[in-house]
PDB file of C-alpha atoms in Angstrom:
ATOM      1  CA  LYS A   1     119.233  -5.851  79.629  1.00  0.00           C
ATOM      2  CA  ILE A   2     117.000  -5.669  76.563  1.00  0.00           C
ATOM      3  CA  GLY A   3     120.104  -6.001  74.411  1.00  0.00           C
ATOM      4  CA  GLU A   4     121.287  -9.056  76.342  1.00  0.00           C
ATOM      5  CA  ILE A   5     117.868 -10.727  76.090  1.00  0.00           C
ATOM      6  CA  TYR A   6     117.645 -10.097  72.341  1.00  0.00           C
ATOM      7  CA  HIS A   7     121.144 -11.491  71.914  1.00  0.00           C
ATOM      8  CA  GLN A   8     120.305 -14.683  73.838  1.00  0.00           C
ATOM      9  CA  TRP A   9     117.098 -14.988  71.839  1.00  0.00           C
ATOM     10  CA  GLY A  10     118.985 -14.629  68.556  1.00  0.00           C
ATOM     11  CA  GLU A  11     121.648 -17.130  69.600  1.00  0.00           C
ATOM     12  CA  SER A  12     119.150 -19.738  70.772  1.00  0.00           C
ATOM     13  CA  THR A  13     116.986 -19.444  67.646  1.00  0.00           C
ATOM     14  CA  ASN A  14     119.906 -18.835  65.249  1.00  0.00           C
ATOM     15  CA  ASN A  15     118.074 -15.726  64.033  1.00  0.00           C
ATOM     16  CA  SER A  16     120.302 -12.788  63.114  1.00  0.00           C
ATOM     17  CA  LYS A  17     117.323 -10.428  63.277  1.00  0.00           C
ATOM     18  CA  TYR A  18     117.392 -10.519  67.072  1.00  0.00           C
ATOM     19  CA  ILE A  19     121.166 -10.009  67.133  1.00  0.00           C
ATOM     20  CA  THR A  20     120.543  -6.815  65.157  1.00  0.00           C
ATOM     21  CA  TYR A  21     117.879  -5.796  67.685  1.00  0.00           C
ATOM     22  CA  ALA A  22     120.416  -6.406  70.472  1.00  0.00           C
ATOM     23  CA  LYS A  23     123.019  -4.172  68.833  1.00  0.00           C
ATOM     24  CA  ASP A  24     120.420  -1.472  68.165  1.00  0.00           C
ATOM     25  CA  SER A  25     119.442  -1.483  71.856  1.00  0.00           C
ATOM     26  CA  LEU A  26     123.058  -1.082  72.935  1.00  0.00           C
ATOM     27  CA  LEU A  27     123.677   1.691  70.398  1.00  0.00           C
ATOM     28  CA  GLN A  28     120.625   3.520  71.752  1.00  0.00           C
ATOM     29  CA  GLY A  29     122.068   3.188  75.254  1.00  0.00           C
ATOM     30  CA  ILE A  30     125.380   4.597  74.030  1.00  0.00           C
ATOM     31  CA  THR A  31     123.572   7.585  72.521  1.00  0.00           C
ATOM     32  CA  TRP A  32     121.803   8.329  75.814  1.00  0.00           C
ATOM     33  CA  ALA A  33     124.979   7.922  77.870  1.00  0.00           C
ATOM     34  CA  LYS A  34     126.906  10.263  75.564  1.00  0.00           C
ATOM     35  CA  GLN A  35     124.099  12.818  75.837  1.00  0.00           C
ATOM     36  CA  ALA A  36     124.410  12.632  79.614  1.00  0.00           C
ATOM     37  CA  LEU A  37     128.167  13.261  79.335  1.00  0.00           C
ATOM     38  CA  GLN A  38     127.536  16.333  77.217  1.00  0.00           C
ATOM     39  CA  ASN A  39     125.633  17.766  80.166  1.00  0.00           C
ATOM     40  CA  ASP A  40     128.197  16.602  82.725  1.00  0.00           C
ATOM     41  CA  LYS A  41     131.658  15.379  81.668  1.00  0.00           C
ATOM     42  CA  LEU A  42     132.117  13.822  85.099  1.00  0.00           C
ATOM     43  CA  ASP A  43     128.917  11.755  84.988  1.00  0.00           C
ATOM     44  CA  ASP A  44     130.436   8.596  86.463  1.00  0.00           C
ATOM     45  CA  GLU A  45     127.328   6.482  85.960  1.00  0.00           C
ATOM     46  CA  ALA A  46     127.211   7.341  82.250  1.00  0.00           C
ATOM     47  CA  LEU A  47     130.865   6.318  81.871  1.00  0.00           C
ATOM     48  CA  GLU A  48     130.163   2.982  83.575  1.00  0.00           C
ATOM     49  CA  TYR A  49     127.197   2.328  81.294  1.00  0.00           C
ATOM     50  CA  LEU A  50     129.288   3.151  78.220  1.00  0.00           C
ATOM     51  CA  SER A  51     131.857   0.578  79.350  1.00  0.00           C
ATOM     52  CA  HIS A  52     129.123  -2.049  79.688  1.00  0.00           C
ATOM     53  CA  TYR A  53     127.567  -1.199  76.324  1.00  0.00           C
ATOM     54  CA  TYR A  54     130.838  -1.316  74.409  1.00  0.00           C
ATOM     55  CA  ASN A  55     131.944  -4.576  76.018  1.00  0.00           C
ATOM     56  CA  SER A  56     128.577  -6.134  75.159  1.00  0.00           C
ATOM     57  CA  LEU A  57     128.879  -4.939  71.559  1.00  0.00           C
ATOM     58  CA  GLY A  58     132.329  -6.501  71.440  1.00  0.00           C
ATOM     59  CA  MET A  59     130.955  -9.825  72.663  1.00  0.00           C
ATOM     60  CA  PHE A  60     127.958  -9.688  70.299  1.00  0.00           C
ATOM     61  CA  THR A  61     129.875  -8.968  67.090  1.00  0.00           C
ATOM     62  CA  LEU A  62     131.742 -11.524  64.991  1.00  0.00           C
ATOM     63  CA  ASP A  63     134.024  -9.067  63.187  1.00  0.00           C
ATOM     64  CA  GLU A  64     137.464  -9.255  64.832  1.00  0.00           C
ATOM     65  CA  ALA A  65     138.462  -5.640  64.143  1.00  0.00           C
ATOM     66  CA  GLU A  66     135.152  -4.401  65.544  1.00  0.00           C
ATOM     67  CA  LYS A  67     135.583  -6.551  68.662  1.00  0.00           C
ATOM     68  CA  VAL A  68     138.924  -4.912  69.402  1.00  0.00           C
ATOM     69  CA  LYS A  69     137.508  -1.436  68.694  1.00  0.00           C
ATOM     70  CA  TYR A  70     134.567  -1.937  71.058  1.00  0.00           C
ATOM     71  CA  HIS A  71     136.641  -3.400  73.898  1.00  0.00           C
ATOM     72  CA  LEU A  72     139.192  -0.593  73.555  1.00  0.00           C
ATOM     73  CA  ALA A  73     136.334   1.892  73.852  1.00  0.00           C
ATOM     74  CA  ALA A  74     135.077   0.087  76.967  1.00  0.00           C
ATOM     75  CA  LEU A  75     138.584   0.167  78.440  1.00  0.00           C
ATOM     76  CA  GLY A  76     138.913   3.894  77.807  1.00  0.00           C
ATOM     77  CA  HIS A  77     135.605   4.683  79.505  1.00  0.00           C
ATOM     78  CA  ILE A  78     136.222   2.533  82.578  1.00  0.00           C
ATOM     79  CA  GLU A  79     139.678   4.100  82.972  1.00  0.00           C
ATOM     80  CA  GLU A  80     138.078   7.535  82.790  1.00  0.00           C
ATOM     81  CA  SER A  81     135.553   6.454  85.412  1.00  0.00           C
ATOM     82  CA  ILE A  82     138.341   5.129  87.652  1.00  0.00           C
ATOM     83  CA  SER A  83     140.117   8.476  87.361  1.00  0.00           C
ATOM     84  CA  ILE A  84     136.990  10.137  88.801  1.00  0.00           C
ATOM     85  CA  SER A  85     136.507   7.641  91.645  1.00  0.00           C
ATOM     86  CA  GLU A  86     138.267   4.324  92.103  1.00  0.00           C
ATOM     87  CA  SER A  87     136.563   1.228  93.492  1.00  0.00           C
ATOM     88  CA  LEU A  88     137.359  -2.470  93.596  1.00  0.00           C
ATOM     89  CA  TRP A  89     134.341  -3.166  91.384  1.00  0.00           C
ATOM     90  CA  LYS A  90     135.643  -0.804  88.705  1.00  0.00           C
ATOM     91  CA  LEU A  91     139.112  -2.323  88.903  1.00  0.00           C
ATOM     92  CA  GLN A  92     137.641  -5.812  88.512  1.00  0.00           C
ATOM     93  CA  PHE A  93     135.660  -4.571  85.510  1.00  0.00           C
ATOM     94  CA  LYS A  94     138.850  -3.137  83.987  1.00  0.00           C
ATOM     95  CA  ALA A  95     140.643  -6.460  84.512  1.00  0.00           C
ATOM     96  CA  MET A  96     137.779  -8.298  82.782  1.00  0.00           C
ATOM     97  CA  THR A  97     137.813  -5.792  79.898  1.00  0.00           C
ATOM     98  CA  LEU A  98     141.553  -6.301  79.402  1.00  0.00           C
ATOM     99  CA  SER A  99     140.992 -10.067  79.173  1.00  0.00           C
ATOM    100  CA  LEU A 100     138.174  -9.539  76.653  1.00  0.00           C
ATOM    101  CA  LEU A 101     140.501  -7.322  74.645  1.00  0.00           C
ATOM    102  CA  SER A 102     143.174 -10.011  74.807  1.00  0.00           C
ATOM    103  CA  SER A 103     140.712 -12.632  73.531  1.00  0.00           C
ATOM    104  CA  ALA A 104     139.637 -10.360  70.676  1.00  0.00           C
ATOM    105  CA  THR A 105     143.218  -9.596  69.593  1.00  0.00           C
ATOM    106  CA  LYS A 106     144.500 -12.039  66.972  1.00  0.00           C
ATOM    107  CA  ASP A 107     148.112 -12.958  66.173  1.00  0.00           C
ATOM    108  CA  ASP A 108     149.735  -9.992  67.978  1.00  0.00           C
ATOM    109  CA  TYR A 109     150.931 -12.057  70.925  1.00  0.00           C
ATOM    110  CA  ASN A 110     152.972  -9.235  72.433  1.00  0.00           C
ATOM    111  CA  ALA A 111     149.769  -7.214  72.758  1.00  0.00           C
ATOM    112  CA  ILE A 112     147.817 -10.242  74.030  1.00  0.00           C
ATOM    113  CA  LEU A 113     150.395 -10.911  76.756  1.00  0.00           C
ATOM    114  CA  LYS A 114     150.510  -7.217  77.650  1.00  0.00           C
ATOM    115  CA  TYR A 115     146.733  -7.138  78.193  1.00  0.00           C
ATOM    116  CA  GLU A 116     146.737 -10.355  80.218  1.00  0.00           C
ATOM    117  CA  PHE A 117     149.656  -9.298  82.412  1.00  0.00           C
ATOM    118  CA  GLU A 118     147.988  -5.965  83.112  1.00  0.00           C
ATOM    119  CA  SER A 119     144.739  -7.767  83.927  1.00  0.00           C
ATOM    120  CA  LEU A 120     146.601 -10.190  86.216  1.00  0.00           C
ATOM    121  CA  GLY A 121     148.264  -7.314  88.068  1.00  0.00           C
ATOM    122  CA  ILE A 122     144.889  -5.730  88.781  1.00  0.00           C
ATOM    123  CA  ARG A 123     143.381  -9.038  89.907  1.00  0.00           C
ATOM    124  CA  GLU A 124     146.284  -9.640  92.283  1.00  0.00           C
ATOM    125  CA  ARG A 125     145.976  -6.118  93.684  1.00  0.00           C
ATOM    126  CA  ILE A 126     142.263  -6.619  94.355  1.00  0.00           C
ATOM    127  CA  TYR A 127     142.909  -9.974  96.056  1.00  0.00           C
ATOM    128  CA  ASN A 128     145.559  -8.426  98.305  1.00  0.00           C
ATOM    129  CA  ILE A 129     143.130  -5.674  99.324  1.00  0.00           C
ATOM    130  CA  ASP A 130     140.005  -7.786  99.737  1.00  0.00           C
ATOM    131  CA  HIS A 131     140.480 -11.492 100.472  1.00  0.00           C
ATOM    132  CA  ASN A 132     137.311 -13.328  99.498  1.00  0.00           C
ATOM    133  CA  SER A 133     136.280 -16.278  97.357  1.00  0.00           C
ATOM    134  CA  TYR A 134     135.506 -14.186  94.286  1.00  0.00           C
ATOM    135  CA  SER A 135     138.708 -12.126  94.331  1.00  0.00           C
ATOM    136  CA  LEU A 136     140.653 -15.378  94.811  1.00  0.00           C
ATOM    137  CA  ALA A 137     138.912 -17.032  91.847  1.00  0.00           C
ATOM    138  CA  HIS A 138     139.460 -13.949  89.653  1.00  0.00           C
ATOM    139  CA  PHE A 139     143.154 -13.827  90.584  1.00  0.00           C
ATOM    140  CA  ALA A 140     143.534 -17.518  89.753  1.00  0.00           C
ATOM    141  CA  GLN A 141     141.742 -17.002  86.448  1.00  0.00           C
ATOM    142  CA  GLY A 142     144.239 -14.278  85.604  1.00  0.00           C
ATOM    143  CA  LEU A 143     147.093 -16.739  86.208  1.00  0.00           C
ATOM    144  CA  ILE A 144     145.330 -19.304  84.011  1.00  0.00           C
ATOM    145  CA  ASN A 145     144.856 -16.727  81.240  1.00  0.00           C
ATOM    146  CA  VAL A 146     148.550 -15.813  81.235  1.00  0.00           C
ATOM    147  CA  GLY A 147     149.419 -19.514  81.209  1.00  0.00           C
ATOM    148  CA  TYR A 148     147.134 -20.181  78.251  1.00  0.00           C
ATOM    149  CA  THR A 149     148.579 -17.250  76.281  1.00  0.00           C
ATOM    150  CA  ASN A 150     152.094 -18.597  76.858  1.00  0.00           C
ATOM    151  CA  LYS A 151     150.956 -22.010  75.683  1.00  0.00           C
ATOM    152  CA  LYS A 152     149.649 -20.484  72.444  1.00  0.00           C
ATOM    153  CA  ILE A 153     153.044 -18.939  71.675  1.00  0.00           C
ATOM    154  CA  GLY A 154     154.841 -22.195  72.440  1.00  0.00           C
ATOM    155  CA  LYS A 155     156.247 -21.298  75.877  1.00  0.00           C
ATOM    156  CA  ILE A 156     155.080 -24.535  77.452  1.00  0.00           C
ATOM    157  CA  LYS A 157     157.303 -24.397  80.542  1.00  0.00           C
ATOM    158  CA  THR A 158     156.124 -20.865  81.360  1.00  0.00           C
ATOM    159  CA  ALA A 159     152.506 -21.903  80.816  1.00  0.00           C
ATOM    160  CA  GLN A 160     153.017 -24.833  83.204  1.00  0.00           C
ATOM    161  CA  GLU A 161     154.434 -22.479  85.837  1.00  0.00           C
ATOM    162  CA  TYR A 162     151.381 -20.205  85.719  1.00  0.00           C
ATOM    163  CA  TYR A 163     148.928 -23.112  85.836  1.00  0.00           C
ATOM    164  CA  ASN A 164     150.756 -24.511  88.847  1.00  0.00           C
ATOM    165  CA  LYS A 165     150.731 -21.087  90.528  1.00  0.00           C
ATOM    166  CA  ALA A 166     146.953 -21.005  90.146  1.00  0.00           C
ATOM    167  CA  ILE A 167     146.565 -24.546  91.510  1.00  0.00           C
ATOM    168  CA  THR A 168     148.831 -23.804  94.488  1.00  0.00           C
ATOM    169  CA  LEU A 169     147.016 -20.550  95.244  1.00  0.00           C
ATOM    170  CA  LEU A 170     143.612 -22.232  95.169  1.00  0.00           C
ATOM    171  CA  THR A 171     144.518 -25.372  97.114  1.00  0.00           C
ATOM    172  CA  GLU A 172     146.488 -23.563  99.828  1.00  0.00           C
ATOM    173  CA  SER A 173     143.546 -21.226 100.427  1.00  0.00           C
ATOM    174  CA  GLU A 174     141.497 -24.229 101.626  1.00  0.00           C
ATOM    175  CA  ASP A 175     138.450 -22.344 100.330  1.00  0.00           C
ATOM    176  CA  GLU A 176     135.705 -24.865  99.530  1.00  0.00           C
ATOM    177  CA  THR A 177     133.183 -22.462  97.964  1.00  0.00           C
ATOM    178  CA  PRO A 178     131.864 -23.413  94.483  1.00  0.00           C
ATOM    179  CA  VAL A 179     133.428 -20.433  92.696  1.00  0.00           C
ATOM    180  CA  VAL A 180     136.882 -21.427  93.984  1.00  0.00           C
ATOM    181  CA  LYS A 181     136.319 -25.089  93.153  1.00  0.00           C
ATOM    182  CA  ASP A 182     135.332 -24.082  89.618  1.00  0.00           C
ATOM    183  CA  ALA A 183     138.566 -22.129  89.259  1.00  0.00           C
ATOM    184  CA  LEU A 184     140.575 -25.105  90.532  1.00  0.00           C
ATOM    185  CA  ILE A 185     138.839 -27.427  88.071  1.00  0.00           C
ATOM    186  CA  GLY A 186     139.737 -25.006  85.277  1.00  0.00           C
ATOM    187  CA  ALA A 187     143.393 -24.818  86.313  1.00  0.00           C
ATOM    188  CA  LEU A 188     143.726 -28.604  86.598  1.00  0.00           C
ATOM    189  CA  TYR A 189     142.014 -29.078  83.238  1.00  0.00           C
ATOM    190  CA  MET A 190     144.299 -26.579  81.473  1.00  0.00           C
ATOM    191  CA  LEU A 191     147.395 -28.155  83.012  1.00  0.00           C
ATOM    192  CA  ALA A 192     146.173 -31.620  82.028  1.00  0.00           C
ATOM    193  CA  LEU A 193     145.858 -30.505  78.401  1.00  0.00           C
ATOM    194  CA  LEU A 194     149.214 -28.744  78.269  1.00  0.00           C
ATOM    195  CA  ASP A 195     150.318 -31.482  75.888  1.00  0.00           C
ATOM    196  CA  ASP A 196     147.360 -31.685  73.482  1.00  0.00           C
ATOM    197  CA  GLU A 197     148.430 -35.078  72.194  1.00  0.00           C
ATOM    198  CA  LYS A 198     148.955 -36.646  75.628  1.00  0.00           C
ATOM    199  CA  PRO A 199     146.401 -35.387  78.177  1.00  0.00           C
ATOM    200  CA  ASN A 200     147.372 -36.068  81.774  1.00  0.00           C
ATOM    201  CA  ARG A 201     144.788 -38.569  82.998  1.00  0.00           C
ATOM    202  CA  GLU A 202     145.770 -38.148  86.646  1.00  0.00           C
ATOM    203  CA  LEU A 203     145.066 -34.411  86.548  1.00  0.00           C
ATOM    204  CA  LEU A 204     141.822 -34.963  84.653  1.00  0.00           C
ATOM    205  CA  ASP A 205     140.716 -37.475  87.296  1.00  0.00           C
ATOM    206  CA  ARG A 206     141.570 -34.949  90.017  1.00  0.00           C
ATOM    207  CA  ALA A 207     139.539 -32.265  88.234  1.00  0.00           C
ATOM    208  CA  LEU A 208     136.638 -34.687  87.818  1.00  0.00           C
ATOM    209  CA  SER A 209     136.669 -35.576  91.508  1.00  0.00           C
TER     210      SER A 209
END
């Protein structure tokens, strides 16, 4: 938490000193968690903390190679934790980490799609096990992410299909909670901007409403 607060402080004041403090806090946490694992290789809590720390480092750093390295480390630790004891929370965290890794990966679109498809598969599995507003929104976000990745590689028709899948999933659920509405707004917005030069006003109006 100290690391997160320092990072927000540095961002809001545009002061790199606090960003450094944030990273130092996370690195200290990593040191402690690794010490705990030396005493007990199956320390599940330490593995979870390591996943958090490395993901945060990945989000705090600007260097692209470092981002990938940190998110890969987070992925490895959460997978190790899942192998000890699986839970829906851990699976959701793995899905999020895969999407972060996808965002950090540049130009290698095969890898980006691989990460997003794996993330989507986990999100769908969670939704099928536990139907609730949050699992629905996360599943829809996975569909949106795959759609956006396809758009970036020029597969516009495929992107459209995934955006429409998300919209159908969200509207047919008839779930009116804010988190689901937010996801629907996002899907409509992305579909509206599928053609960057000719935004679909009708879809934008629907998202606005």
